[in-house]
PDB file of C-alpha atoms in Angstrom:
ATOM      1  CA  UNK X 296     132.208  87.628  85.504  1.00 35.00           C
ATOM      2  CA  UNK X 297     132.601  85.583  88.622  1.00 39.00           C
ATOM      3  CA  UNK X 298     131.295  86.887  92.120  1.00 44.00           C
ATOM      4  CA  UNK X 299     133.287  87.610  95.043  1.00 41.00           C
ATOM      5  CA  UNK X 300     131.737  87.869  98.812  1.00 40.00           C
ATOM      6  CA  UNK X 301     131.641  90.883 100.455  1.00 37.00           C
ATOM      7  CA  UNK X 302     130.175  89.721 104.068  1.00 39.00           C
ATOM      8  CA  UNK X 303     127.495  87.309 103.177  1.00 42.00           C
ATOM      9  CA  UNK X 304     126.211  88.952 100.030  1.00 48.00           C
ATOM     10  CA  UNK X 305     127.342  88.121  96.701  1.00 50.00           C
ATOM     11  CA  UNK X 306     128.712  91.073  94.811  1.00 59.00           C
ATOM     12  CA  UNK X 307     129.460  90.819  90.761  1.00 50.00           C
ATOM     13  CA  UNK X 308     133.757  90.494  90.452  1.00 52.00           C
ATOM     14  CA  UNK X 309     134.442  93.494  87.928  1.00 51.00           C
ATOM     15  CA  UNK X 310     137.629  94.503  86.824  1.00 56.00           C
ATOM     16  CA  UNK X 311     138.318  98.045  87.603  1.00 58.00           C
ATOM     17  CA  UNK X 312     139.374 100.880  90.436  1.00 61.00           C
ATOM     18  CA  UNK X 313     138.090  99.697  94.035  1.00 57.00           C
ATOM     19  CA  UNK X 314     135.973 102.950  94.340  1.00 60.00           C
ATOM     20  CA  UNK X 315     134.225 100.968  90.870  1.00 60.00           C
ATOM     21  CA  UNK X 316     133.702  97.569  93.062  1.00 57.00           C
ATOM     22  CA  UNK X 317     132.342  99.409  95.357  1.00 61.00           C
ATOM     23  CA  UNK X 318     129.445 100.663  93.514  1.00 67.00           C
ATOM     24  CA  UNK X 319     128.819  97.578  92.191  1.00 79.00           C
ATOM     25  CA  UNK X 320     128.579  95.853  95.091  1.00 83.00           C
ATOM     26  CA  UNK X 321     126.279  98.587  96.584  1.00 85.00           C
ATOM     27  CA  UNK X 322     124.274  98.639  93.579  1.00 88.00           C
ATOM     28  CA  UNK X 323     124.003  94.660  93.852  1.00 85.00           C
ATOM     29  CA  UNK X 324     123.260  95.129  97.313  1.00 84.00           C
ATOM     30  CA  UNK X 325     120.562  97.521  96.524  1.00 87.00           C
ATOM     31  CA  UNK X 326     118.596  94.968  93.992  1.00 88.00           C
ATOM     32  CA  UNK X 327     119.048  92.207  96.968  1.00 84.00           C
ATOM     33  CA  UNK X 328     117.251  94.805  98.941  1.00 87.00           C
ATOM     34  CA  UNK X 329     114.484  96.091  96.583  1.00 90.00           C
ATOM     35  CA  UNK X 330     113.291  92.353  95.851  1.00 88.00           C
ATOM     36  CA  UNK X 331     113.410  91.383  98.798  1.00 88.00           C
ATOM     37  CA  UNK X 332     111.740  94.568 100.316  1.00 91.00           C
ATOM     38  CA  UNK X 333     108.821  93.789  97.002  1.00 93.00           C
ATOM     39  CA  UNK X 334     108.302  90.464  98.529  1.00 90.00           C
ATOM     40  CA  UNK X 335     107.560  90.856 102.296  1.00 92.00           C
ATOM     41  CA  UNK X 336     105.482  93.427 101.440  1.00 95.00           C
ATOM     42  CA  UNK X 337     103.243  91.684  98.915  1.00 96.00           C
ATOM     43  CA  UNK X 338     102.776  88.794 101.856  1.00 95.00           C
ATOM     44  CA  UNK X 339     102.129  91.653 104.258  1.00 97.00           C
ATOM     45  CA  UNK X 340      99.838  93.472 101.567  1.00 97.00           C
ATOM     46  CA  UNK X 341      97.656  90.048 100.589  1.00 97.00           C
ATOM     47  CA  UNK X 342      97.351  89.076 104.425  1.00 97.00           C
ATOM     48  CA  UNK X 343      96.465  92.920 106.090  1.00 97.00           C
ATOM     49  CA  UNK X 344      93.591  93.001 103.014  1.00 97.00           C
ATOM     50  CA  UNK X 345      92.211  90.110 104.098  1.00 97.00           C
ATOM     51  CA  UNK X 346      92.243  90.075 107.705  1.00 96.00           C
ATOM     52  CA  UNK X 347      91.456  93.919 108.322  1.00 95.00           C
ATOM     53  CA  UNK X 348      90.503  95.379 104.876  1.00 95.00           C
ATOM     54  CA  UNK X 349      93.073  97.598 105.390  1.00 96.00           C
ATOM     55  CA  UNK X 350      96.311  97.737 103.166  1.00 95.00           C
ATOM     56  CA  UNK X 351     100.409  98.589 104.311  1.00 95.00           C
ATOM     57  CA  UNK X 352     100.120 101.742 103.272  1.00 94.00           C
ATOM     58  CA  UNK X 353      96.783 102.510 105.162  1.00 96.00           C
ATOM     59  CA  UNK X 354      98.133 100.761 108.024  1.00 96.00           C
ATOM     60  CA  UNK X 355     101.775 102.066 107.962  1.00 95.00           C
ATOM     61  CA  UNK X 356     100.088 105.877 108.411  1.00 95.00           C
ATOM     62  CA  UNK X 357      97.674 104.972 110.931  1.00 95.00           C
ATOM     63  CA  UNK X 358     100.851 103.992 112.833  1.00 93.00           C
ATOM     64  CA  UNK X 359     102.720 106.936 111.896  1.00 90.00           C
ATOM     65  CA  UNK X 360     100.237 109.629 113.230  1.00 90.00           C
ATOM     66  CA  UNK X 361      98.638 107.246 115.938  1.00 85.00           C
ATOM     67  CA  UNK X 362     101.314 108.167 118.817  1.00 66.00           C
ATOM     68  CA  UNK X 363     101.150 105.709 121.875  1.00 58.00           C
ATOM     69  CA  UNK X 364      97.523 106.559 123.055  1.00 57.00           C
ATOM     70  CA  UNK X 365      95.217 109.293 121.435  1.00 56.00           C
ATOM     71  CA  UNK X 366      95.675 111.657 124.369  1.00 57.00           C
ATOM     72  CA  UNK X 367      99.237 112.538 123.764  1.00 62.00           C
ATOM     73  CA  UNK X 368      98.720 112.219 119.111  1.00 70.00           C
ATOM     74  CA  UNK X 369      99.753 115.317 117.644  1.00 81.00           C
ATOM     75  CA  UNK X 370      99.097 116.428 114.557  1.00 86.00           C
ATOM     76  CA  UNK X 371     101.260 116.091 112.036  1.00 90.00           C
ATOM     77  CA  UNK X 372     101.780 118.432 108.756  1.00 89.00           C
ATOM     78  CA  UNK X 373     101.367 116.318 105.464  1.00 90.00           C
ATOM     79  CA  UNK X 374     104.950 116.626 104.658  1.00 90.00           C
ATOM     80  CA  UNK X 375     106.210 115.062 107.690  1.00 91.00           C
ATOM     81  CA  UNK X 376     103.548 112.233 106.719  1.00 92.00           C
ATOM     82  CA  UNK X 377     104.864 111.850 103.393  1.00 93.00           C
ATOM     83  CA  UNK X 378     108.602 112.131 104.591  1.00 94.00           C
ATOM     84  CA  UNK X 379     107.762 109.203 107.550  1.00 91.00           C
ATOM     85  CA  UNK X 380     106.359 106.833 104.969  1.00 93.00           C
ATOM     86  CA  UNK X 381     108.643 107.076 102.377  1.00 93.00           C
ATOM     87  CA  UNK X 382     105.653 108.594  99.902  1.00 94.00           C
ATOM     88  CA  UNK X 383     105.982 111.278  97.370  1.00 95.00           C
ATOM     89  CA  UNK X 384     103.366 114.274  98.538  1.00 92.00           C
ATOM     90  CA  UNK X 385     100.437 113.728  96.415  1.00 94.00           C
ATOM     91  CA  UNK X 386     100.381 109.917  96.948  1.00 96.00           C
ATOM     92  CA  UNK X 387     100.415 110.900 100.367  1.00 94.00           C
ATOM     93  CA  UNK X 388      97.563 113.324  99.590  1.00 93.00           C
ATOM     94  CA  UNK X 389      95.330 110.510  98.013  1.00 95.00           C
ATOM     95  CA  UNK X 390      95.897 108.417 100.568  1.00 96.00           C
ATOM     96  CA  UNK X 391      95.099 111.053 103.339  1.00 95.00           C
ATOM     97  CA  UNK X 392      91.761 111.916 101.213  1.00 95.00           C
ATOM     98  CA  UNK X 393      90.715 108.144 101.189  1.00 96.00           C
ATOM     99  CA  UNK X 394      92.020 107.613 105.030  1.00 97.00           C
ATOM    100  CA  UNK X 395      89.942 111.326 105.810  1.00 96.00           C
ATOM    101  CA  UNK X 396      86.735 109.842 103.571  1.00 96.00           C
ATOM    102  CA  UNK X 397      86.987 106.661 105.675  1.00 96.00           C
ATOM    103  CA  UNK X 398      86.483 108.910 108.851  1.00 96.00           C
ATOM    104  CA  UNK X 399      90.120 108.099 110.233  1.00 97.00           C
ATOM    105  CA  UNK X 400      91.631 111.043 110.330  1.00 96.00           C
ATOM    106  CA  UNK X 401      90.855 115.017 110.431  1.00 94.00           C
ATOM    107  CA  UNK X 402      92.540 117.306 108.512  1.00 89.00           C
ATOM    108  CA  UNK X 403      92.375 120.779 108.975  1.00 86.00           C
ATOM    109  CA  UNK X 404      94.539 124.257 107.586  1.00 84.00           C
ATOM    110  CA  UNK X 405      98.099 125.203 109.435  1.00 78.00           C
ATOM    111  CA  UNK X 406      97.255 128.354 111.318  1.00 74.00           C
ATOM    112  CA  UNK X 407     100.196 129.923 110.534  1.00 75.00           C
ATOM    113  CA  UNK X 408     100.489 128.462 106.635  1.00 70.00           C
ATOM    114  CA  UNK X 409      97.511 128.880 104.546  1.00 69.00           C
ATOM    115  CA  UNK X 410      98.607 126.067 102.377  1.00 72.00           C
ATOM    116  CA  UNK X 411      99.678 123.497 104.821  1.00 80.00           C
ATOM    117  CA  UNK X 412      97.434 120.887 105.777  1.00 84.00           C
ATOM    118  CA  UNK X 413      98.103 118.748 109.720  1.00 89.00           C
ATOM    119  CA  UNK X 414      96.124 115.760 109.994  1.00 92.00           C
ATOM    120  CA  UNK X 415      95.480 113.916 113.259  1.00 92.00           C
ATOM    121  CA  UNK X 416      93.814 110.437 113.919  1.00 94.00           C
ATOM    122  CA  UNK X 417      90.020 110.582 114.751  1.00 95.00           C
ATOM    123  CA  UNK X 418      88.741 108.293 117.202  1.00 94.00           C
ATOM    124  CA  UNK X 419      87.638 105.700 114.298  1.00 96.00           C
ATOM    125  CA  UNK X 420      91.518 106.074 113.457  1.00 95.00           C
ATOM    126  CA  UNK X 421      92.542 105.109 116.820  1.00 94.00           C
ATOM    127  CA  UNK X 422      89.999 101.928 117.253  1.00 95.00           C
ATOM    128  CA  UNK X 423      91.488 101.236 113.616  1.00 96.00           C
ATOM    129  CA  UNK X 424      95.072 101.405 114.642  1.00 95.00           C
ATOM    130  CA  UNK X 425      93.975  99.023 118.019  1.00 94.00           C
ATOM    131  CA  UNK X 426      92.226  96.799 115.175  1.00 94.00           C
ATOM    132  CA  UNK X 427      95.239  96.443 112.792  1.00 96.00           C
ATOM    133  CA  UNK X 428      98.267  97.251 114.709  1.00 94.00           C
ATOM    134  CA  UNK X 429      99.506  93.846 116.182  1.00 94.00           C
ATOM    135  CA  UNK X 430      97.912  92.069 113.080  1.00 96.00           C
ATOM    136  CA  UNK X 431     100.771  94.026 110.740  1.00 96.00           C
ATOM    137  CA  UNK X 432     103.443  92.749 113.088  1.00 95.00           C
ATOM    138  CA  UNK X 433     102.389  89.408 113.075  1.00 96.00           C
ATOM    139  CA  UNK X 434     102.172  89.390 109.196  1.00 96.00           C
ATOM    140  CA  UNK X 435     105.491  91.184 109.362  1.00 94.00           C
ATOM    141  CA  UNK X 436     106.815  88.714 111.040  1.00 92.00           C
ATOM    142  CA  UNK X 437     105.716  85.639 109.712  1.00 93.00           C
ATOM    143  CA  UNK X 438     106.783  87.128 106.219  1.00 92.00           C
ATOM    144  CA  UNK X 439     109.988  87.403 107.474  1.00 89.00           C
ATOM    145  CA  UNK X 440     110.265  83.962 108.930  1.00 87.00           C
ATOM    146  CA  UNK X 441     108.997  82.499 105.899  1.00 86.00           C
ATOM    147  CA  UNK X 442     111.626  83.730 103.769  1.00 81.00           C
ATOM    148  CA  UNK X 443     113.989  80.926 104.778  1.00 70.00           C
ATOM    149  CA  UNK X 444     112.788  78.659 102.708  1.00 56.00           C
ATOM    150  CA  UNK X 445     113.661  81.443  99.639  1.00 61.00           C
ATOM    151  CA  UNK X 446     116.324  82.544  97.699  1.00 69.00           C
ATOM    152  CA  UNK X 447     116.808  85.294  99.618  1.00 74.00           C
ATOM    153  CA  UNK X 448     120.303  86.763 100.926  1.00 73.00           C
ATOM    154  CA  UNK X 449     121.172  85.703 103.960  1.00 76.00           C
ATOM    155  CA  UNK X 450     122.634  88.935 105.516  1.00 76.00           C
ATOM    156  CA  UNK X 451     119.549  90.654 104.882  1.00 77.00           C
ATOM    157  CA  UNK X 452     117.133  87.609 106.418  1.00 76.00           C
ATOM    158  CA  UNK X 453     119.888  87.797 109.420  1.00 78.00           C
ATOM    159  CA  UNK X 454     118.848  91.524 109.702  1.00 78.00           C
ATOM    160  CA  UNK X 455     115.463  91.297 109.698  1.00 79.00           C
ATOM    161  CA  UNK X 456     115.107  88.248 112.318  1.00 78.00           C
ATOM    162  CA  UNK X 457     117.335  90.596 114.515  1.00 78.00           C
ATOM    163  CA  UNK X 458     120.041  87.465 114.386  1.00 71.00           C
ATOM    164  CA  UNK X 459     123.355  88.434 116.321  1.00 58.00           C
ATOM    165  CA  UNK X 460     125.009  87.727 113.693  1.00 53.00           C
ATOM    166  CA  UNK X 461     123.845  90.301 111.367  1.00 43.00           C
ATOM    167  CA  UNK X 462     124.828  93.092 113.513  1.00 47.00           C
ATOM    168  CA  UNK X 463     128.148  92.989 111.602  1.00 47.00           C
ATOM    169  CA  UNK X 464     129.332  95.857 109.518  1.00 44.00           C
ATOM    170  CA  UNK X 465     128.634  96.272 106.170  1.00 44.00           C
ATOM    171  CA  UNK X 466     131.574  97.150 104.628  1.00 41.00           C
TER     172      UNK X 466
END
């Protein structure tokens, strides 16, 4: 099989109906994606655990629930946690419980929904989220800029450094 460009990104040359292509160019796409995706966020993981203690996941849903400044932070029900960070509910659950035994946030019953659970930030959550916020973003991107010396597509580096040239279409 021999590869033909699509854009910037390589895509496997099958034989076959264009709809066919297609796929497997999004599919190769996809794997492009999901390693590269893997490798930021083990950088990001390894450096957040040893500056802060605190790990993407951690730090990801103190961001989610923080809101710009604890006066305006609402809480938030644990689906629209899970459904923000990409988590299936009971991994969201665990982390919530260790995040809740750490003192960061509260949780408390829905009023109206006996088996719903809304978590906000407590103030610990907030001086965490102050601690770790602009740490992540650096770590983000330095992973990011490091990646130039990788094998890494160069469509999806362009996208991540915000290049002009990666606001293209993806056909």
């Amino acid at each position: 099989m021999s590869g033909t460009a699509h854009g910037d990104v390589v895509c496997e040359g099958r034989t076959g109906s264009a709809d066919d292509r297609t796929q497997s160019c999004a599919t190769d796409r996809w794997d492009a994606l999901d390693r590269l995706h893997r490798r930021v966020q083990a950088t990001v993981e390894r450096r957040l655990r040893e500056e802060t203690g605190f790990g993407v996941s951690e730090v990801q849903a103190l961001r989610h629930m923080g809101g710009d400044s604890a006066a305006d932070a609402e809480p938030l029900r644990l689906g629209d946690v899970a459904t923000r960070l990409g988590l299936s509910q009971s991994a969201t659950s665990r982390l919530m419980a260790r995040l809740r035994r750490q003192g960061l946030i509260i949780s408390s019953a829905v009023d109206h929904d006996r088996r719903g659970v809304q978590i906000l930030l407590a103030p610990a959550g907030h001086a965490a989220l102050r601690r770790t916020s602009s740490r992540y973003e650096q770590a983000v991107r330095d992973a990011v800029r490091d990646l130039g010396s990788q094998d890494t597509d160069p469509l999806l580096r362009q996208f991540l450094t915000g290049d002009s040239e990666a606001r293209t279409v993806i056909r």
